[in-house]
Short mmCIF file of C-alpha atoms in Angstrom, two decimals:
data_model
loop_
_atom_site.label_atom_id
_atom_site.label_comp_id
_atom_site.label_asym_id
_atom_site.label_seq_id
_atom_site.Cartn_x
_atom_site.Cartn_y
_atom_site.Cartn_z
CA MET Q 1 60.07 -184.15 -1.11
CA ALA Q 2 59.94 -185.48 2.78
CA THR Q 3 57.86 -188.48 4.04
CA ARG Q 4 55.00 -186.27 6.06
CA ILE Q 5 52.67 -187.87 8.46
CA ALA Q 6 49.75 -186.92 10.87
CA MET Q 7 49.23 -188.76 14.19
CA VAL Q 8 46.72 -187.84 15.99
CA ALA Q 9 47.01 -189.07 20.20
CA GLY Q 10 44.39 -187.63 22.33
CA GLU Q 11 46.17 -189.25 26.09
CA ALA Q 12 48.74 -189.60 28.03
CA SER Q 13 49.16 -193.30 27.03
CA GLY Q 14 48.56 -192.84 23.56
CA ASP Q 15 51.49 -189.81 23.51
CA LEU Q 16 53.76 -192.57 24.65
CA LEU Q 17 52.71 -195.45 22.34
CA ALA Q 18 52.62 -192.85 19.31
CA SER Q 19 55.72 -191.49 20.01
CA HIS Q 20 57.62 -194.68 19.77
CA LEU Q 21 56.61 -195.43 16.93
CA ILE Q 22 57.71 -192.49 15.65
CA ARG Q 23 61.57 -192.87 16.80
CA ALA Q 24 61.19 -196.40 15.34
CA ILE Q 25 60.04 -195.17 11.46
CA LYS Q 26 62.02 -191.76 12.36
CA HIS Q 27 65.10 -195.05 12.54
CA LYS Q 28 63.65 -196.27 8.64
CA VAL Q 29 63.12 -192.89 7.25
CA PRO Q 30 65.35 -190.09 8.53
CA ASP Q 31 63.36 -187.24 7.25
CA ALA Q 32 60.10 -188.48 8.19
CA GLU Q 33 57.73 -185.71 9.40
CA PHE Q 34 54.90 -185.47 11.58
CA TYR Q 35 52.55 -182.88 12.51
CA GLY Q 36 49.21 -183.39 14.35
CA ILE Q 37 47.69 -183.70 17.64
CA GLY Q 38 50.11 -185.36 20.19
CA GLY Q 39 51.64 -184.54 23.62
CA PRO Q 40 54.80 -183.60 25.18
CA LYS Q 41 56.30 -187.09 25.00
CA MET Q 42 55.63 -187.12 20.29
CA GLN Q 43 56.69 -183.22 20.78
CA ALA Q 44 60.39 -184.69 21.89
CA GLU Q 45 60.79 -187.79 18.72
CA GLY Q 46 60.32 -183.56 16.90
CA PHE Q 47 56.28 -184.41 16.16
CA ASN Q 48 54.86 -180.64 15.52
CA VAL Q 49 51.46 -180.08 17.91
CA LEU Q 50 48.77 -178.60 16.21
CA TRP Q 51 46.38 -179.48 18.59
CA PRO Q 52 47.88 -180.74 22.51
CA CYS Q 53 46.26 -183.93 23.07
CA GLU Q 54 44.87 -181.96 26.51
CA ARG Q 55 41.61 -180.58 24.60
CA LEU Q 56 40.34 -184.38 23.16
CA ALA Q 57 40.32 -185.44 26.98
CA VAL Q 58 36.55 -185.32 28.35
CA HIS Q 59 35.06 -186.76 31.31
CA GLY Q 60 32.13 -189.00 30.54
CA TYR Q 61 29.13 -188.41 28.68
CA VAL Q 62 28.02 -185.04 29.56
CA ASP Q 63 31.94 -183.37 29.28
CA ALA Q 64 31.82 -184.96 25.79
CA LEU Q 65 28.81 -183.13 24.63
CA LYS Q 66 28.93 -180.57 26.34
CA ARG Q 67 32.26 -179.92 24.70
CA TYR Q 68 30.90 -181.04 21.46
CA ARG Q 69 31.14 -178.58 18.84
CA GLU Q 70 34.24 -178.22 20.22
CA LEU Q 71 36.57 -181.01 19.51
CA SER Q 72 34.13 -181.67 15.94
CA GLY Q 73 35.30 -178.18 15.40
CA ILE Q 74 39.04 -179.21 15.46
CA ARG Q 75 38.48 -182.54 14.25
CA LYS Q 76 37.05 -180.80 10.77
CA MET Q 77 40.72 -177.73 10.93
CA LEU Q 78 42.60 -180.68 11.55
CA LEU Q 79 41.01 -183.33 8.46
CA ARG Q 80 40.76 -179.51 6.18
CA ARG Q 81 44.45 -178.71 7.14
CA ILE Q 82 45.80 -183.04 6.12
CA LYS Q 83 43.18 -183.20 3.08
CA ARG Q 84 45.58 -179.40 1.94
CA ASP Q 85 49.25 -180.72 2.79
CA ARG Q 86 48.27 -185.32 1.23
CA PRO Q 87 50.66 -186.50 3.54
CA ASP Q 88 51.99 -190.05 2.94
CA ALA Q 89 49.64 -191.86 6.20
CA PHE Q 90 47.37 -191.19 8.78
CA ILE Q 91 48.06 -192.28 11.80
CA GLY Q 92 45.07 -192.39 14.76
CA VAL Q 93 46.31 -194.52 17.93
CA ASP Q 94 43.67 -195.33 19.98
CA ALA Q 95 40.45 -192.24 20.31
CA PRO Q 96 38.46 -194.03 18.62
CA ASP Q 97 35.57 -191.17 19.21
CA PHE Q 98 38.01 -188.65 17.79
CA ASN Q 99 39.70 -190.44 15.03
CA LEU Q 100 37.65 -193.00 13.42
CA TRP Q 101 35.83 -190.28 12.02
CA LEU Q 102 38.85 -188.37 10.15
CA GLU Q 103 40.20 -191.70 9.30
CA GLY Q 104 37.20 -192.55 7.07
CA LYS Q 105 37.47 -189.13 6.16
CA VAL Q 106 41.31 -189.11 5.86
CA ARG Q 107 40.77 -193.11 3.55
CA ALA Q 108 38.25 -191.54 1.40
CA ALA Q 109 40.06 -188.74 0.14
CA GLY Q 110 43.13 -191.63 -0.91
CA ILE Q 111 45.92 -191.12 2.56
CA PRO Q 112 46.08 -194.11 3.46
CA ALA Q 113 44.48 -194.34 7.45
CA ILE Q 114 46.50 -196.04 10.47
CA HIS Q 115 43.83 -196.95 13.63
CA PHE Q 116 46.68 -197.69 16.28
CA VAL Q 117 44.99 -199.58 19.19
CA SER Q 118 42.17 -202.15 17.88
CA PRO Q 119 38.86 -200.28 19.57
CA SER Q 120 36.99 -203.74 21.73
CA ILE Q 121 34.84 -204.90 19.89
CA TRP Q 122 35.70 -207.97 21.34
CA ALA Q 123 33.94 -207.11 25.18
CA TRP Q 124 30.88 -205.08 23.79
CA ARG Q 125 29.96 -202.67 21.01
CA GLY Q 126 31.06 -205.34 17.78
CA GLY Q 127 28.55 -204.22 15.46
CA ARG Q 128 31.37 -201.03 15.06
CA ILE Q 129 33.56 -203.17 13.20
CA LYS Q 130 31.26 -202.67 9.20
CA GLY Q 131 32.08 -198.59 10.13
CA ILE Q 132 35.95 -199.79 10.83
CA ALA Q 133 36.05 -201.57 7.60
CA ARG Q 134 33.96 -198.45 5.77
CA SER Q 135 37.39 -196.16 7.84
CA VAL Q 136 40.66 -197.85 7.99
CA SER Q 137 43.05 -198.87 6.03
CA HIS Q 138 44.85 -200.84 8.43
CA MET Q 139 44.38 -201.97 12.30
CA LEU Q 140 47.16 -202.25 13.98
CA CYS Q 141 46.33 -204.52 17.03
CA LEU Q 142 47.95 -205.16 20.76
CA PHE Q 143 46.15 -208.26 21.80
CA PRO Q 144 47.09 -212.04 19.60
CA PHE Q 145 43.12 -212.88 19.90
CA GLU Q 146 42.04 -209.92 17.79
CA PRO Q 147 43.30 -210.12 14.26
CA ALA Q 148 40.85 -212.96 13.79
CA LEU Q 149 37.75 -210.32 13.65
CA TYR Q 150 39.71 -208.27 11.55
CA GLU Q 151 40.23 -210.83 8.49
CA LYS Q 152 37.04 -212.44 9.05
CA ALA Q 153 35.51 -208.39 8.56
CA GLY Q 154 38.13 -208.41 5.42
CA VAL Q 155 40.17 -205.84 7.18
CA PRO Q 156 44.28 -205.13 7.01
CA VAL Q 157 45.25 -206.47 10.12
CA SER Q 158 48.69 -206.47 11.47
CA TYR Q 159 49.31 -208.15 15.20
CA VAL Q 160 51.57 -205.61 16.83
CA GLY Q 161 52.15 -206.94 20.61
CA HIS Q 162 51.52 -204.76 23.80
CA PRO Q 163 53.99 -202.39 24.52
CA LEU Q 164 53.68 -202.50 28.32
CA ALA Q 165 54.96 -206.08 27.85
CA ASP Q 166 57.99 -204.32 26.30
CA VAL Q 167 58.75 -202.04 28.59
CA PHE Q 168 58.14 -204.94 32.12
CA PRO Q 169 60.39 -206.92 33.08
CA LEU Q 170 59.79 -210.84 33.32
CA LEU Q 171 61.16 -211.39 37.08
CA PRO Q 172 59.48 -208.53 38.64
CA ASP Q 173 62.44 -207.46 41.80
CA ARG Q 174 59.58 -206.94 44.54
CA ASN Q 175 61.90 -206.47 47.18
CA ALA Q 176 63.36 -203.38 45.09
CA ALA Q 177 59.81 -202.79 45.47
CA ARG Q 178 60.03 -202.60 48.37
CA GLU Q 179 63.03 -200.77 49.32
CA ARG Q 180 61.70 -197.55 47.33
CA LEU Q 181 58.53 -197.47 49.12
CA ASN Q 182 60.38 -197.36 51.95
CA LEU Q 183 58.10 -200.79 52.98
CA PRO Q 184 59.92 -203.94 54.92
CA GLU Q 185 60.82 -207.25 53.57
CA ASP Q 186 58.83 -209.41 56.58
CA ARG Q 187 54.68 -208.32 56.13
CA ARG Q 188 52.86 -209.13 53.98
CA VAL Q 189 52.04 -206.52 51.18
CA VAL Q 190 48.43 -205.65 49.31
CA ALA Q 191 48.24 -203.34 46.97
CA LEU Q 192 44.86 -201.48 46.82
CA LEU Q 193 44.12 -199.52 42.90
CA PRO Q 194 40.13 -198.26 43.23
CA GLY Q 195 41.00 -196.77 40.12
CA SER Q 196 41.79 -194.09 38.41
CA ARG Q 197 38.63 -191.98 37.33
CA GLN Q 198 37.29 -190.24 40.82
CA SER Q 199 33.78 -191.80 39.74
CA GLU Q 200 35.25 -194.87 40.53
CA VAL Q 201 36.95 -194.30 44.23
CA ARG Q 202 33.46 -193.37 44.76
CA ASN Q 203 32.56 -196.12 43.82
CA LEU Q 204 35.21 -198.55 45.17
CA ALA Q 205 37.16 -197.19 47.75
CA ALA Q 206 34.45 -197.28 50.99
CA THR Q 207 34.40 -200.93 49.87
CA TYR Q 208 38.39 -201.75 49.37
CA ILE Q 209 38.66 -199.91 53.10
CA ALA Q 210 36.04 -202.58 55.00
CA THR Q 211 38.63 -205.15 53.55
CA ALA Q 212 41.29 -204.28 54.15
CA ARG Q 213 39.73 -204.35 57.57
CA ILE Q 214 38.79 -208.08 57.26
CA LEU Q 215 42.04 -208.04 56.64
CA ALA Q 216 44.36 -206.31 59.35
CA GLU Q 217 41.66 -208.59 61.93
CA ARG Q 218 42.62 -211.36 60.10
CA HIS Q 219 47.06 -211.23 59.48
CA PRO Q 220 47.96 -208.77 62.39
CA ASP Q 221 51.31 -207.81 60.05
CA ILE Q 222 49.44 -207.39 56.96
CA CYS Q 223 49.82 -203.23 55.15
CA PHE Q 224 48.41 -201.40 52.90
CA VAL Q 225 49.67 -199.10 49.98
CA VAL Q 226 47.51 -196.92 47.83
CA PRO Q 227 48.13 -195.57 43.77
CA LEU Q 228 45.87 -192.81 43.36
CA ALA Q 229 46.26 -191.16 39.78
CA THR Q 230 45.16 -187.55 40.30
CA ARG Q 231 45.30 -185.07 43.86
CA GLU Q 232 41.89 -185.35 43.68
CA THR Q 233 40.81 -189.51 42.99
CA ARG Q 234 43.69 -188.75 46.98
CA LEU Q 235 41.43 -186.74 48.61
CA LEU Q 236 38.06 -189.13 47.12
CA PHE Q 237 40.17 -191.40 49.49
CA ALA Q 238 41.42 -189.70 52.15
CA GLU Q 239 37.61 -188.48 52.75
CA ALA Q 240 36.15 -192.15 52.54
CA LEU Q 241 38.43 -193.60 55.12
CA HIS Q 242 37.67 -190.65 57.10
CA ALA Q 243 34.18 -191.45 57.02
CA ALA Q 244 34.50 -195.34 57.55
CA GLN Q 245 36.94 -194.07 61.37
CA ALA Q 246 39.97 -195.63 59.24
CA GLU Q 247 42.81 -193.71 60.02
CA ASP Q 248 43.80 -196.73 62.22
CA LEU Q 249 44.90 -198.89 59.44
CA PRO Q 250 47.90 -199.48 58.64
CA ILE Q 251 47.76 -198.21 54.91
CA ARG Q 252 49.15 -195.67 52.88
CA MET Q 253 48.39 -193.50 50.23
CA LEU Q 254 50.57 -192.76 47.49
CA PHE Q 255 51.45 -190.37 44.93
CA GLY Q 256 51.06 -193.32 41.81
CA HIS Q 257 53.74 -195.30 41.24
CA ALA Q 258 51.29 -197.99 41.02
CA VAL Q 259 53.59 -200.46 39.78
CA ASP Q 260 55.66 -200.08 41.99
CA ALA Q 261 52.84 -200.84 44.40
CA MET Q 262 51.44 -204.22 43.14
CA THR Q 263 55.56 -204.95 42.62
CA ALA Q 264 55.84 -204.48 46.04
CA ALA Q 265 52.53 -206.69 46.52
CA ASP Q 266 51.97 -210.49 47.65
CA ALA Q 267 48.47 -209.49 46.76
CA VAL Q 268 46.27 -207.91 44.14
CA LEU Q 269 42.96 -206.32 44.49
CA VAL Q 270 42.61 -203.69 41.39
CA ALA Q 271 39.53 -202.24 39.32
CA SER Q 272 38.92 -203.73 35.85
CA GLY Q 273 41.15 -202.70 32.99
CA THR Q 274 45.01 -201.61 32.46
CA ALA Q 275 45.96 -202.03 35.24
CA SER Q 276 44.42 -204.97 35.68
CA LEU Q 277 46.73 -206.14 32.67
CA GLU Q 278 49.96 -204.51 34.60
CA ALA Q 279 49.70 -206.70 37.51
CA ALA Q 280 49.48 -209.99 34.72
CA LEU Q 281 53.22 -208.28 33.60
CA LEU Q 282 54.56 -207.79 36.77
CA LYS Q 283 52.85 -211.84 37.73
CA ARG Q 284 50.93 -210.27 40.45
CA PRO Q 285 48.09 -212.65 41.95
CA MET Q 286 45.26 -210.38 41.52
CA VAL Q 287 41.22 -209.82 42.67
CA ILE Q 288 38.81 -207.84 39.91
CA SER Q 289 35.92 -205.69 41.34
CA TYR Q 290 34.58 -203.73 39.63
CA ARG Q 291 31.19 -201.37 40.59
CA ILE Q 292 29.28 -199.00 38.03
CA GLY Q 293 25.59 -198.07 38.57
CA LYS Q 294 22.98 -200.83 38.50
CA TRP Q 295 21.63 -199.49 35.03
CA GLN Q 296 24.75 -198.84 33.52
CA TYR Q 297 26.20 -202.64 34.75
CA ARG Q 298 22.65 -203.85 33.58
CA LEU Q 299 23.28 -202.08 29.78
CA MET Q 300 26.51 -203.09 30.18
CA LYS Q 301 26.42 -207.05 31.15
CA ARG Q 302 23.15 -207.18 27.77
CA MET Q 303 25.71 -205.99 25.26
CA ALA Q 304 29.12 -208.49 26.21
CA TYR Q 305 30.37 -210.37 24.33
CA GLN Q 306 32.86 -211.90 26.95
CA PRO Q 307 32.58 -213.59 29.67
CA TRP Q 308 34.64 -211.92 32.05
CA VAL Q 309 35.60 -208.01 31.85
CA GLY Q 310 39.81 -208.45 33.26
CA LEU Q 311 42.09 -208.83 30.85
CA PRO Q 312 44.60 -211.13 32.28
CA ASN Q 313 40.76 -213.76 31.99
CA ILE Q 314 40.26 -212.29 28.17
CA LEU Q 315 43.54 -213.61 27.33
CA SER Q 316 43.89 -216.98 29.39
CA ASN Q 317 40.31 -217.69 27.79
CA GLU Q 318 39.81 -219.33 31.29
CA THR Q 319 39.15 -217.49 35.07
CA VAL Q 320 42.89 -217.41 35.87
CA VAL Q 321 42.62 -214.28 39.16
CA PRO Q 322 38.74 -214.53 40.33
CA GLU Q 323 36.13 -211.20 39.13
CA LEU Q 324 33.90 -210.06 41.94
CA LEU Q 325 31.31 -207.34 40.34
CA GLN Q 326 29.01 -205.17 41.41
CA ASP Q 327 26.84 -207.31 44.17
CA ALA Q 328 29.01 -210.00 43.82
CA ALA Q 329 32.33 -206.86 45.59
CA THR Q 330 31.94 -207.53 49.01
CA PRO Q 331 34.33 -206.76 51.68
CA ALA Q 332 33.74 -210.43 53.27
CA ALA Q 333 33.60 -212.44 49.64
CA LEU Q 334 36.97 -209.92 48.17
CA ALA Q 335 39.22 -210.42 51.70
CA ASP Q 336 37.85 -214.13 51.25
CA ALA Q 337 40.02 -214.02 47.17
CA LEU Q 338 42.40 -212.50 48.37
CA ASP Q 339 43.13 -214.49 51.51
CA ALA Q 340 43.69 -216.98 49.35
CA TRP Q 341 45.85 -215.96 47.23
CA LEU Q 342 47.82 -214.95 50.54
CA THR Q 343 47.35 -218.03 52.30
CA ASP Q 344 48.36 -220.36 48.78
CA ALA Q 345 51.98 -220.56 47.65
CA GLU Q 346 52.18 -223.30 45.03
CA ALA Q 347 48.51 -221.71 43.77
CA CYS Q 348 50.14 -218.23 43.49
CA SER Q 349 53.43 -219.75 42.42
CA ARG Q 350 51.33 -221.32 38.70
CA LEU Q 351 49.65 -217.97 38.42
CA ALA Q 352 53.27 -216.42 37.87
CA GLU Q 353 53.69 -219.41 35.30
CA ARG Q 354 51.01 -219.16 33.61
CA PHE Q 355 51.41 -214.11 33.40
CA THR Q 356 54.62 -215.46 32.21
CA GLU Q 357 53.76 -217.30 29.35
CA LEU Q 358 50.81 -214.87 28.67
CA HIS Q 359 54.10 -211.91 29.02
CA LEU Q 360 56.37 -213.42 26.60
CA THR Q 361 53.29 -214.02 24.23
CA LEU Q 362 52.51 -209.78 23.78
CA ARG Q 363 55.84 -209.64 24.01
CA GLN Q 364 56.81 -208.58 20.51
CA ASN Q 365 58.77 -204.86 20.11
CA THR Q 366 55.12 -203.44 19.49
CA ALA Q 367 56.97 -200.19 18.31
CA GLU Q 368 59.17 -202.56 15.24
CA ARG Q 369 56.53 -203.90 14.32
CA ALA Q 370 53.84 -201.57 14.38
CA ALA Q 371 55.98 -199.40 12.22
CA ALA Q 372 57.33 -202.73 9.79
CA ALA Q 373 53.05 -202.34 9.41
CA VAL Q 374 53.71 -198.48 8.73
CA LEU Q 375 56.60 -197.99 6.01
CA PRO Q 376 54.38 -199.30 3.34
CA TYR Q 377 52.50 -196.87 2.77
CA LEU Q 378 54.42 -194.20 2.93
CA ASP Q 379 56.43 -195.78 -0.31
CA ARG Q 380 55.03 -193.64 -3.06
CA SER Q 381 55.34 -196.37 -5.58
CA SER Q 382 53.31 -198.79 -4.38
CA GLU Q 383 49.51 -199.69 -5.52
CA TRP Q 384 47.45 -198.86 -1.98
CA LYS Q 385 44.29 -196.92 -2.92
CA PRO Q 386 41.46 -197.08 -0.97
CA SER Q 387 39.56 -199.08 -2.18
CA GLN Q 388 41.49 -201.57 -2.20
CA GLN Q 389 39.91 -202.52 1.23
CA ALA Q 390 36.66 -201.13 0.48
CA VAL Q 391 33.68 -203.72 1.88
#
């Protein structure tokens, strides 16, 4: 009888991560069959898509509330299917708000429930770990400081590294990136990344444009690239340029190409999130900046466990790049922080060495390590029981 694995990936990043895991498992278990909720990359690896991962995409709390009944219905239908089919394991890839409830039900039914990508309990909402311990048979973590949190809570855990560290080269080719983007080799280039969500661009675009104006006045040879993920965010940034009467600035908007933009840059101004980790893996000096609603910021700050929001600082356990948040994120302060990188080659070189060490720590051949952690749960002769991980 073929090995069967049910999976849920809730967005494009999860689709990519899951597709690599499917390929790695199939390398060890060629007859393995996969089904559930996923995307085109998973489907290309032979995954049977019962619902496309786009169905799980929500945009903010209001959209989540509006679609609660629909999403709850999909989750319950998938749970019934899993209980009926009795697959060898269930793997939830990220999407914790959807997957953890499902994993708890699956595990209670005697099916191993593995979660790939730890929720950010180390940043805030640390109380969730008790619920995670009840729901998950095994946690696969991307960051090296995460396993200790789960071991303390009695959750079986494996550190598998970060997939971006496997993909990104240790020595990025800045000249090649500039050539791909048709940027001159002899000019200073600053990449502006105001975020992938519309709300982020609304909050940051005007500040980033004002920062660019200050830097352009200081450095006549400077130019700026702004990779934007969607037509909507591109339109928002274009409207902000018009409102600031900044069409004269040497700012070039890109449709995507965020990795090329950061690789080509001498410095990066970036909203906190995965893009800051990408910039670190690309060995680029950066300034991290973020603005959200005043009350939301107060709440998040009160619930935070880390003194930093940027992954490069969290992973380094010290401030290696500036973080200018909320009221501190003024155009003048951001321009000064970027200028410090643009005018200090030695500091940039030292930072690149730190980021290379970080890259090597995260480069663990993630898919292979994750597959190795999953394989024991697929062995029907194993003694796994749901009560073994009960807390």
